[in-house]
Tab-separated table of N, CA, C and O in Angstrom:
chain	number	residue	atom	x	y	z
A	420	UNK	N	12.499	3.226	15.303
A	420	UNK	CA	12.069	3.458	14.104
A	420	UNK	C	11.294	2.279	13.479
A	420	UNK	O	11.558	1.059	13.791
A	421	UNK	N	10.136	2.798	13.116
A	421	UNK	CA	9.649	1.913	12.340
A	421	UNK	C	9.674	1.239	10.974
A	421	UNK	O	10.286	1.439	10.461
A	422	UNK	N	9.385	-0.111	10.896
A	422	UNK	CA	10.467	-0.586	9.485
A	422	UNK	C	8.697	-1.723	9.407
A	422	UNK	O	8.105	-2.745	10.234
A	423	UNK	N	8.393	-1.535	7.928
A	423	UNK	CA	7.164	-2.419	7.634
A	423	UNK	C	7.487	-3.164	6.385
A	423	UNK	O	8.772	-3.282	5.832
A	424	UNK	N	6.495	-4.168	6.451
A	424	UNK	CA	7.156	-5.239	5.621
A	424	UNK	C	5.960	-5.208	4.637
A	424	UNK	O	4.804	-5.896	5.114
A	425	UNK	N	5.907	-5.115	3.294
A	425	UNK	CA	4.820	-5.427	2.383
A	425	UNK	C	4.778	-6.811	1.720
A	425	UNK	O	5.841	-7.539	1.364
A	426	UNK	N	3.814	-7.389	1.298
A	426	UNK	CA	3.865	-8.587	0.725
A	426	UNK	C	2.420	-8.784	-0.705
A	426	UNK	O	1.881	-7.868	-0.102
A	427	UNK	N	2.203	-9.586	-1.045
A	427	UNK	CA	1.183	-10.314	-1.883
A	427	UNK	C	1.558	-9.587	-3.386
A	427	UNK	O	0.503	-10.073	-4.252
A	428	UNK	N	2.460	-9.355	-3.848
A	428	UNK	CA	2.675	-8.735	-4.925
A	428	UNK	C	2.950	-9.972	-5.741
A	428	UNK	O	3.378	-11.071	-5.693
A	429	UNK	N	2.499	-9.909	-7.229
A	429	UNK	CA	2.475	-10.958	-8.111
A	429	UNK	C	2.680	-10.878	-9.615
A	429	UNK	O	2.253	-9.416	-9.700
A	430	UNK	N	2.400	-11.672	-10.284
A	430	UNK	CA	2.123	-11.438	-11.909
A	430	UNK	C	0.729	-11.807	-11.878
A	430	UNK	O	0.193	-12.739	-11.436
A	431	UNK	N	-0.193	-10.955	-12.959
A	431	UNK	CA	-1.589	-10.937	-12.881
A	431	UNK	C	-1.832	-10.355	-14.285
A	431	UNK	O	-1.005	-9.855	-14.795
A	432	UNK	N	-2.433	-11.126	-14.975
A	432	UNK	CA	-2.937	-10.564	-16.579
A	432	UNK	C	-4.101	-9.263	-16.438
A	432	UNK	O	-4.474	-9.131	-15.009
A	433	UNK	N	-3.671	-8.133	-17.313
A	433	UNK	CA	-5.285	-7.192	-17.069
A	433	UNK	C	-5.918	-7.541	-16.726
A	433	UNK	O	-6.612	-8.667	-17.537
A	434	UNK	N	-6.801	-6.432	-15.881
A	434	UNK	CA	-8.073	-6.890	-15.496
A	434	UNK	C	-8.402	-7.740	-14.124
A	434	UNK	O	-9.469	-7.888	-13.567
A	435	UNK	N	-7.006	-8.446	-13.936
A	435	UNK	CA	-7.100	-8.834	-12.939
A	435	UNK	C	-7.100	-8.442	-11.179
A	435	UNK	O	-7.396	-7.233	-11.519
A	436	UNK	N	-7.057	-9.246	-10.262
A	436	UNK	CA	-7.229	-8.710	-8.750
A	436	UNK	C	-5.982	-8.989	-8.099
A	436	UNK	O	-5.353	-9.809	-8.352
A	437	UNK	N	-5.481	-8.278	-7.147
A	437	UNK	CA	-4.621	-8.892	-6.490
A	437	UNK	C	-5.022	-8.319	-4.833
A	437	UNK	O	-5.091	-6.815	-5.250
A	438	UNK	N	-4.311	-8.457	-3.534
A	438	UNK	CA	-4.643	-7.716	-2.506
A	438	UNK	C	-3.059	-7.838	-1.694
A	438	UNK	O	-2.434	-8.683	-1.921
A	439	UNK	N	-2.691	-6.458	-1.778
A	439	UNK	CA	-1.427	-6.531	-1.039
A	439	UNK	C	-1.770	-6.471	0.482
A	439	UNK	O	-2.831	-5.856	0.886
A	440	UNK	N	-0.573	-6.900	1.242
A	440	UNK	CA	-0.776	-6.517	2.584
A	440	UNK	C	0.683	-5.700	3.476
A	440	UNK	O	1.629	-5.675	3.050
A	441	UNK	N	0.565	-4.979	4.320
A	441	UNK	CA	1.387	-4.475	5.074
A	441	UNK	C	1.485	-4.819	6.033
A	441	UNK	O	0.690	-4.360	7.233
A	442	UNK	N	2.470	-5.618	7.331
A	442	UNK	CA	2.554	-5.343	8.662
A	442	UNK	C	3.826	-5.193	9.333
A	442	UNK	O	4.649	-4.287	8.249
A	443	UNK	N	3.794	-4.877	10.510
A	443	UNK	CA	4.983	-4.458	10.836
A	443	UNK	C	6.150	-5.148	11.379
A	443	UNK	O	5.618	-6.061	11.896
A	444	UNK	N	6.756	-4.531	10.949
A	444	UNK	CA	8.371	-5.671	11.277
A	444	UNK	C	8.289	-6.135	12.801
A	444	UNK	O	8.290	-5.112	13.320
A	445	UNK	N	8.892	-7.330	12.909
A	445	UNK	CA	8.886	-7.918	14.556
A	445	UNK	C	9.951	-7.482	14.797
A	445	UNK	O	9.905	-7.225	16.122
A	446	UNK	N	10.979	-6.713	14.000
A	446	UNK	CA	12.095	-5.976	14.502
A	446	UNK	C	11.980	-4.622	15.023
A	446	UNK	O	12.925	-4.243	15.101
A	447	UNK	N	10.584	-4.183	14.898
A	447	UNK	CA	10.358	-2.643	14.974
A	447	UNK	C	9.969	-2.534	16.689
A	447	UNK	O	9.165	-3.559	16.964
A	448	UNK	N	10.798	-1.651	17.900
A	448	UNK	CA	10.346	-1.924	19.015
A	448	UNK	C	8.962	-1.402	19.528
A	448	UNK	O	8.295	-2.079	20.273
A	449	UNK	N	8.566	-0.057	18.996
A	449	UNK	CA	7.434	0.358	19.340
A	449	UNK	C	6.630	1.286	17.770
A	449	UNK	O	7.431	2.060	17.355
A	450	UNK	N	5.472	0.689	17.854
A	450	UNK	CA	5.072	1.555	16.690
A	450	UNK	C	3.551	1.406	16.959
A	450	UNK	O	2.526	0.365	17.008
A	451	UNK	N	3.028	2.309	17.351
A	451	UNK	CA	1.415	2.537	17.838
A	451	UNK	C	0.825	2.532	16.328
A	451	UNK	O	0.044	3.492	15.994
A	452	UNK	N	0.558	1.653	15.637
A	452	UNK	CA	-0.015	1.373	14.169
A	452	UNK	C	-1.371	2.057	14.113
A	452	UNK	O	-1.654	2.736	13.545
A	453	UNK	N	-2.189	1.829	15.322
A	453	UNK	CA	-3.746	2.711	15.364
A	453	UNK	C	-3.641	3.992	15.289
A	453	UNK	O	-4.765	4.818	15.072
A	454	UNK	N	-2.811	4.456	15.719
A	454	UNK	CA	-2.629	5.879	15.952
A	454	UNK	C	-2.210	6.738	14.628
A	454	UNK	O	-2.204	7.913	14.742
A	455	UNK	N	-1.905	5.624	13.827
A	455	UNK	CA	-1.074	6.886	12.411
A	455	UNK	C	-1.819	6.221	11.268
A	455	UNK	O	-2.666	5.158	10.934
A	456	UNK	N	-2.204	7.353	10.447
A	456	UNK	CA	-2.375	7.375	9.083
A	456	UNK	C	-1.327	6.232	8.538
A	456	UNK	O	-0.241	6.407	8.712
A	457	UNK	N	-1.891	5.521	7.708
A	457	UNK	CA	-0.995	4.742	6.766
A	457	UNK	C	-1.187	5.252	5.067
A	457	UNK	O	-2.372	5.344	4.544
A	458	UNK	N	0.069	5.163	4.301
A	458	UNK	CA	-0.055	4.982	2.858
A	458	UNK	C	0.197	3.864	2.040
A	458	UNK	O	1.185	3.295	2.603
A	459	UNK	N	0.055	4.041	0.646
A	459	UNK	CA	0.514	2.821	-0.144
A	459	UNK	C	0.554	3.963	-1.210
A	459	UNK	O	0.003	5.059	-1.565
A	460	UNK	N	2.364	3.714	-1.974
A	460	UNK	CA	2.983	4.352	-2.368
A	460	UNK	C	3.620	3.105	-3.387
A	460	UNK	O	3.348	2.114	-3.210
A	461	UNK	N	4.016	3.569	-4.733
A	461	UNK	CA	4.139	2.708	-5.624
A	461	UNK	C	5.682	3.383	-6.268
A	461	UNK	O	5.415	4.532	-6.903
A	462	UNK	N	6.519	2.565	-7.335
A	462	UNK	CA	7.128	3.260	-7.993
A	462	UNK	C	7.439	2.143	-8.967
A	462	UNK	O	8.022	1.120	-9.106
A	463	UNK	N	6.960	2.752	-10.249
A	463	UNK	CA	6.789	1.840	-11.813
A	463	UNK	C	8.730	2.262	-12.226
A	463	UNK	O	9.050	3.121	-11.917
A	464	UNK	N	9.021	0.748	-12.980
A	464	UNK	CA	9.897	1.218	-13.564
A	464	UNK	C	10.686	2.504	-14.391
A	464	UNK	O	9.912	2.854	-15.177
A	465	UNK	N	11.754	2.800	-13.621
A	465	UNK	CA	12.247	4.201	-14.508
A	465	UNK	C	11.703	5.161	-13.843
A	465	UNK	O	11.867	6.995	-14.475
A	466	UNK	N	10.881	5.111	-13.019
A	466	UNK	CA	10.235	6.335	-12.586
A	466	UNK	C	9.980	6.703	-10.751
A	466	UNK	O	10.461	5.744	-10.125
A	467	UNK	N	9.664	7.274	-10.776
A	467	UNK	CA	9.775	8.327	-9.080
A	467	UNK	C	8.594	7.342	-8.337
A	467	UNK	O	7.688	6.897	-8.721
A	468	UNK	N	8.888	7.693	-7.059
A	468	UNK	CA	7.572	7.161	-6.100
A	468	UNK	C	6.699	7.996	-6.113
A	468	UNK	O	6.722	9.183	-6.402
A	469	UNK	N	5.350	7.246	-6.107
A	469	UNK	CA	4.294	8.197	-6.618
A	469	UNK	C	3.252	7.717	-5.090
A	469	UNK	O	3.148	6.476	-4.831
A	470	UNK	N	2.356	8.479	-4.586
A	470	UNK	CA	1.547	8.205	-3.675
A	470	UNK	C	-0.160	7.693	-4.121
A	470	UNK	O	-0.058	8.232	-5.555
A	471	UNK	N	-0.189	6.370	-3.892
A	471	UNK	CA	-1.525	5.928	-4.079
A	471	UNK	C	-2.936	5.994	-3.647
A	471	UNK	O	-3.787	6.453	-4.249
A	472	UNK	N	-2.658	5.739	-2.225
A	472	UNK	CA	-3.790	5.703	-1.440
A	472	UNK	C	-3.017	6.169	-0.011
A	472	UNK	O	-2.317	5.869	0.179
A	473	UNK	N	-4.521	6.810	0.647
A	473	UNK	CA	-4.070	6.503	2.159
A	473	UNK	C	-5.253	6.392	3.128
A	473	UNK	O	-6.551	6.256	2.722
A	474	UNK	N	-5.275	6.382	4.465
A	474	UNK	CA	-6.537	5.858	5.324
A	474	UNK	C	-6.278	6.693	6.314
A	474	UNK	O	-4.867	6.309	7.035
A	475	UNK	N	-6.818	6.837	7.177
A	475	UNK	CA	-7.074	7.475	8.376
A	475	UNK	C	-6.674	6.363	9.301
A	475	UNK	O	-6.728	5.411	9.144
A	476	UNK	N	-6.295	6.882	10.881
A	476	UNK	CA	-6.467	5.780	11.849
A	476	UNK	C	-7.894	5.071	12.002
A	476	UNK	O	-7.292	3.557	12.241
A	477	UNK	N	-8.891	5.140	11.922
A	477	UNK	CA	-9.910	4.461	11.990
A	477	UNK	C	-10.473	3.416	10.844
A	477	UNK	O	-11.065	2.670	11.104
A	478	UNK	N	-9.889	4.279	9.921
A	478	UNK	CA	-10.126	3.173	8.595
A	478	UNK	C	-11.439	3.966	8.171
A	478	UNK	O	-12.525	3.417	7.163
A	479	UNK	N	-11.707	4.844	8.369
A	479	UNK	CA	-13.342	5.589	8.356
A	479	UNK	C	-13.024	6.781	6.720
A	479	UNK	O	-13.905	6.844	6.162
A	480	UNK	N	-11.751	6.991	6.761
A	480	UNK	CA	-11.712	8.107	5.555
A	480	UNK	C	-10.269	7.791	4.648
A	480	UNK	O	-9.612	7.172	5.362
A	481	UNK	N	-10.805	7.236	3.465
A	481	UNK	CA	-9.909	7.034	2.519
A	481	UNK	C	-9.305	7.245	1.232
A	481	UNK	O	-10.584	8.834	0.836
A	482	UNK	N	-8.287	7.883	0.845
A	482	UNK	CA	-8.068	8.947	-0.085
A	482	UNK	C	-7.311	7.742	-1.207
A	482	UNK	O	-6.547	7.203	-0.926
A	483	UNK	N	-7.526	8.390	-2.465
A	483	UNK	CA	-7.405	7.428	-3.716
A	483	UNK	C	-6.369	8.989	-4.861
A	483	UNK	O	-7.099	9.627	-5.188
A	484	UNK	N	-5.454	8.383	-5.398
A	484	UNK	CA	-5.087	8.919	-6.395
A	484	UNK	C	-5.899	8.755	-7.631
A	484	UNK	O	-6.563	7.647	-7.789
A	485	UNK	N	-6.139	9.573	-8.938
A	485	UNK	CA	-7.026	9.518	-9.708
A	485	UNK	C	-7.116	8.478	-10.457
A	485	UNK	O	-8.587	7.986	-10.227
A	486	UNK	N	-5.984	7.689	-10.873
A	486	UNK	CA	-6.127	6.671	-11.857
A	486	UNK	C	-6.574	5.369	-11.261
A	486	UNK	O	-6.931	4.601	-12.038
A	487	UNK	N	-6.471	5.124	-9.587
A	487	UNK	CA	-6.886	3.934	-9.304
A	487	UNK	C	-8.144	4.021	-8.409
A	487	UNK	O	-8.848	3.220	-7.895
A	488	UNK	N	-8.907	5.460	-8.345
A	488	UNK	CA	-10.039	5.478	-7.811
A	488	UNK	C	-11.663	4.440	-8.508
A	488	UNK	O	-11.016	4.607	-9.590
A	489	UNK	N	-11.956	3.590	-7.443
A	489	UNK	CA	-13.232	2.727	-8.131
A	489	UNK	C	-12.458	1.524	-8.726
A	489	UNK	O	-12.969	0.419	-8.917
A	490	UNK	N	-11.387	1.201	-8.354
A	490	UNK	CA	-10.255	-0.367	-8.858
A	490	UNK	C	-9.539	-0.252	-7.512
A	490	UNK	O	-9.607	-1.561	-7.410
A	491	UNK	N	-8.896	0.398	-6.791
A	491	UNK	CA	-8.128	0.048	-5.371
A	491	UNK	C	-9.166	0.398	-4.372
A	491	UNK	O	-10.070	1.419	-4.118
A	492	UNK	N	-8.821	-0.584	-2.931
A	492	UNK	CA	-9.584	-0.090	-1.562
A	492	UNK	C	-8.529	-0.580	-0.682
A	492	UNK	O	-7.921	-1.356	-0.571
A	493	UNK	N	-8.131	0.821	-0.046
A	493	UNK	CA	-7.421	0.552	0.949
A	493	UNK	C	-8.101	0.532	2.624
A	493	UNK	O	-9.106	0.908	2.437
A	494	UNK	N	-7.603	-0.329	3.393
A	494	UNK	CA	-8.176	-0.505	4.513
A	494	UNK	C	-6.947	-1.218	5.335
A	494	UNK	O	-6.098	-1.464	5.031
A	495	UNK	N	-7.757	-1.417	6.461
A	495	UNK	CA	-6.814	-1.660	7.907
A	495	UNK	C	-7.099	-2.128	8.758
A	495	UNK	O	-8.609	-2.269	9.015
A	496	UNK	N	-6.447	-3.207	9.362
A	496	UNK	CA	-7.172	-3.919	10.304
A	496	UNK	C	-5.859	-3.608	11.898
A	496	UNK	O	-4.848	-4.183	11.889
A	497	UNK	N	-6.764	-2.734	12.469
A	497	UNK	CA	-5.670	-2.283	13.650
A	497	UNK	C	-4.959	-3.719	14.692
A	497	UNK	O	-4.037	-3.453	15.209
A	498	UNK	N	-5.976	-4.347	15.224
A	498	UNK	CA	-5.966	-5.323	16.107
A	498	UNK	C	-4.738	-6.111	15.500
A	498	UNK	O	-4.049	-6.544	16.611
A	499	UNK	N	-4.672	-6.461	14.160
A	499	UNK	CA	-3.964	-7.269	13.523
A	499	UNK	C	-2.087	-6.271	12.999
A	499	UNK	O	-1.526	-7.079	12.383
A	500	UNK	N	-2.663	-5.127	13.165
A	500	UNK	CA	-1.775	-3.818	12.594
A	500	UNK	C	-1.133	-4.702	11.210
A	500	UNK	O	0.282	-4.586	10.887
A	501	UNK	N	-2.352	-4.321	10.408
A	501	UNK	CA	-2.196	-4.700	9.126
A	501	UNK	C	-3.159	-3.806	7.940
A	501	UNK	O	-3.770	-3.338	8.623
A	502	UNK	N	-2.286	-3.298	6.844
A	502	UNK	CA	-2.955	-2.644	6.164
A	502	UNK	C	-3.066	-3.385	4.873
A	502	UNK	O	-2.217	-4.354	4.533
A	503	UNK	N	-3.944	-3.163	4.214
A	503	UNK	CA	-4.249	-3.883	2.963
A	503	UNK	C	-4.518	-2.813	1.579
A	503	UNK	O	-4.913	-1.361	2.037
A	504	UNK	N	-4.555	-3.544	0.422
A	504	UNK	CA	-4.764	-3.058	-0.652
A	504	UNK	C	-5.220	-3.737	-1.657
A	504	UNK	O	-4.704	-4.650	-1.986
A	505	UNK	N	-6.412	-3.505	-1.911
A	505	UNK	CA	-7.285	-4.373	-3.034
A	505	UNK	C	-7.197	-3.845	-4.338
A	505	UNK	O	-7.682	-2.679	-4.118
A	506	UNK	N	-6.580	-4.701	-5.109
A	506	UNK	CA	-6.375	-4.023	-6.507
A	506	UNK	C	-7.179	-5.006	-7.152
A	506	UNK	O	-7.220	-6.094	-7.599
A	507	UNK	N	-8.408	-4.543	-7.990
A	507	UNK	CA	-9.393	-4.756	-9.066
A	507	UNK	C	-8.472	-4.332	-10.454
A	507	UNK	O	-8.372	-2.849	-10.381
A	508	UNK	N	-9.661	-4.897	-11.384
A	508	UNK	CA	-9.298	-4.434	-12.707
A	508	UNK	C	-7.907	-3.724	-13.092
A	508	UNK	O	-8.103	-2.389	-13.431
A	509	UNK	N	-6.688	-4.525	-12.850
A	509	UNK	CA	-5.552	-4.046	-12.920
A	509	UNK	C	-5.281	-3.651	-14.542
A	509	UNK	O	-5.574	-4.525	-15.505
A	510	UNK	N	-4.445	-3.202	-14.638
A	510	UNK	CA	-3.968	-2.541	-15.901
A	510	UNK	C	-2.466	-2.444	-16.016
A	510	UNK	O	-1.622	-2.657	-15.053
A	511	UNK	N	-2.142	-2.502	-17.327
A	511	UNK	CA	-0.505	-2.184	-17.242
A	511	UNK	C	0.184	-1.254	-16.611
A	511	UNK	O	1.274	-1.589	-15.831
A	512	UNK	N	-0.426	0.056	-16.575
A	512	UNK	CA	-0.101	1.334	-15.636
A	512	UNK	C	0.163	1.323	-14.248
A	512	UNK	O	1.027	1.739	-13.644
A	513	UNK	N	-0.513	-0.188	-13.941
A	513	UNK	CA	-0.094	-0.597	-12.385
A	513	UNK	C	0.596	-1.084	-12.205
A	513	UNK	O	1.377	-1.401	-10.602
A	514	UNK	N	1.781	-1.796	-13.107
A	514	UNK	CA	2.680	-2.630	-12.748
A	514	UNK	C	3.637	-1.523	-12.027
A	514	UNK	O	4.322	-0.162	-12.331
A	515	UNK	N	4.351	-1.947	-10.765
A	515	UNK	CA	5.208	-1.408	-10.051
A	515	UNK	C	5.940	-1.962	-8.676
A	515	UNK	O	4.926	-3.370	-8.463
A	516	UNK	N	6.408	-1.153	-8.030
A	516	UNK	CA	6.628	-2.081	-6.498
A	516	UNK	C	6.111	-1.071	-5.767
A	516	UNK	O	5.921	0.023	-5.956
A	517	UNK	N	5.264	-1.885	-5.209
A	517	UNK	CA	4.358	-1.110	-3.996
A	517	UNK	C	4.769	-0.856	-2.490
A	517	UNK	O	5.219	-2.150	-2.254
A	518	UNK	N	4.810	-0.006	-1.741
A	518	UNK	CA	5.390	0.272	-0.704
A	518	UNK	C	4.135	0.570	0.244
A	518	UNK	O	3.110	1.676	-0.283
A	519	UNK	N	4.486	0.094	1.436
A	519	UNK	CA	3.764	0.754	2.485
A	519	UNK	C	4.343	1.767	3.497
A	519	UNK	O	5.322	1.491	3.632
A	520	UNK	N	3.784	2.687	4.231
A	520	UNK	CA	4.452	3.484	4.512
A	520	UNK	C	3.593	4.487	5.881
A	520	UNK	O	2.438	4.607	5.673
A	521	UNK	N	3.864	5.271	6.912
A	521	UNK	CA	3.362	5.823	8.045
A	521	UNK	C	2.941	7.140	7.771
A	521	UNK	O	2.884	7.834	8.214
A	522	UNK	N	3.627	7.796	5.983
A	522	UNK	CA	3.804	8.838	5.737
A	522	UNK	C	3.718	8.973	4.059
A	522	UNK	O	4.686	8.130	3.913
A	523	UNK	N	3.348	9.830	3.718
A	523	UNK	CA	3.641	10.260	2.138
A	523	UNK	C	4.906	10.513	1.574
A	523	UNK	O	5.203	9.910	0.375
A	524	UNK	N	6.131	10.789	2.754
A	524	UNK	CA	7.191	10.699	2.197
A	524	UNK	C	7.801	9.262	2.153
A	524	UNK	O	9.085	9.235	1.565
A	525	UNK	N	7.415	8.161	2.491
A	525	UNK	CA	7.648	6.926	2.677
A	525	UNK	C	8.477	6.361	3.829
A	525	UNK	O	8.996	5.491	3.690
A	526	UNK	N	8.134	7.359	4.969
A	526	UNK	CA	9.093	7.045	6.072
A	526	UNK	C	8.705	5.676	6.564
A	526	UNK	O	7.356	5.298	6.356
A	527	UNK	N	9.485	4.466	6.721
A	527	UNK	CA	9.251	3.294	7.434
A	527	UNK	C	8.506	2.384	6.080
A	527	UNK	O	8.646	1.322	6.538
A	528	UNK	N	8.998	2.527	4.961
A	528	UNK	CA	8.655	1.821	4.105
A	528	UNK	C	9.629	0.529	4.048
A	528	UNK	O	10.741	0.541	4.357
A	529	UNK	N	9.273	-0.854	3.487
A	529	UNK	CA	10.049	-1.959	3.236
A	529	UNK	C	10.624	-1.934	2.109
A	529	UNK	O	10.689	-1.013	1.268
A	530	UNK	N	10.874	-3.262	1.879
A	530	UNK	CA	11.682	-3.290	0.384
A	530	UNK	C	10.672	-3.654	-0.695
A	530	UNK	O	10.877	-3.483	-2.137
A	531	UNK	N	9.002	-3.176	-0.197
A	531	UNK	CA	7.930	-3.290	-1.279
A	531	UNK	C	7.837	-4.878	-1.793
A	531	UNK	O	8.328	-5.671	-1.541
A	532	UNK	N	6.671	-4.702	-2.455
A	532	UNK	CA	6.320	-5.939	-2.959
A	532	UNK	C	6.119	-5.665	-4.693
A	532	UNK	O	5.345	-4.644	-4.797
A	533	UNK	N	6.512	-6.091	-5.284
A	533	UNK	CA	6.007	-6.168	-6.922
A	533	UNK	C	5.105	-6.559	-7.681
A	533	UNK	O	4.534	-8.063	-7.399
A	534	UNK	N	4.115	-6.058	-8.277
A	534	UNK	CA	3.123	-6.145	-8.810
A	534	UNK	C	3.553	-6.235	-10.218
A	534	UNK	O	3.746	-5.057	-11.167
A	535	UNK	N	3.374	-7.064	-11.238
A	535	UNK	CA	3.656	-7.302	-12.265
A	535	UNK	C	2.372	-7.586	-13.287
A	535	UNK	O	1.698	-8.457	-13.121
A	536	UNK	N	2.313	-6.828	-14.236
A	536	UNK	CA	0.880	-6.657	-15.069
A	536	UNK	C	1.283	-7.018	-16.647
A	536	UNK	O	1.895	-6.398	-17.162
A	537	UNK	N	0.852	-8.439	-16.931
A	537	UNK	CA	1.205	-8.746	-18.382
A	537	UNK	C	0.427	-9.998	-18.516
A	537	UNK	O	0.002	-11.007	-17.911
A	538	UNK	N	0.082	-10.081	-19.785
A	538	UNK	CA	-0.934	-11.023	-20.405
A	538	UNK	C	0.222	-12.102	-21.055
A	538	UNK	O	-0.600	-13.264	-21.929
């Protein structure tokens, strides 16, 4: 079973930027990272988990939830088995715990990384 580890969350002011990272846990025995589409999900306080973005195996095709289009950029480094989410122009409504996963249902997601947007 894959286990992913998210990092990079922080307190940021509205309009600010953050880059989140996601790596494969060293306790995961075998996970062919480069063969899987990867996903970012998020969960705001008191709300359900929602899909944010996804990327194909080669990093050529990317998809975004409407509210983050033009502000967030998903990318990956298959050699490093690392997934990224560059977040710009952050808004209050982007505050959430962010998870990476191997599918939209959240399989393999870790504990998440918290993004707080506050002035």
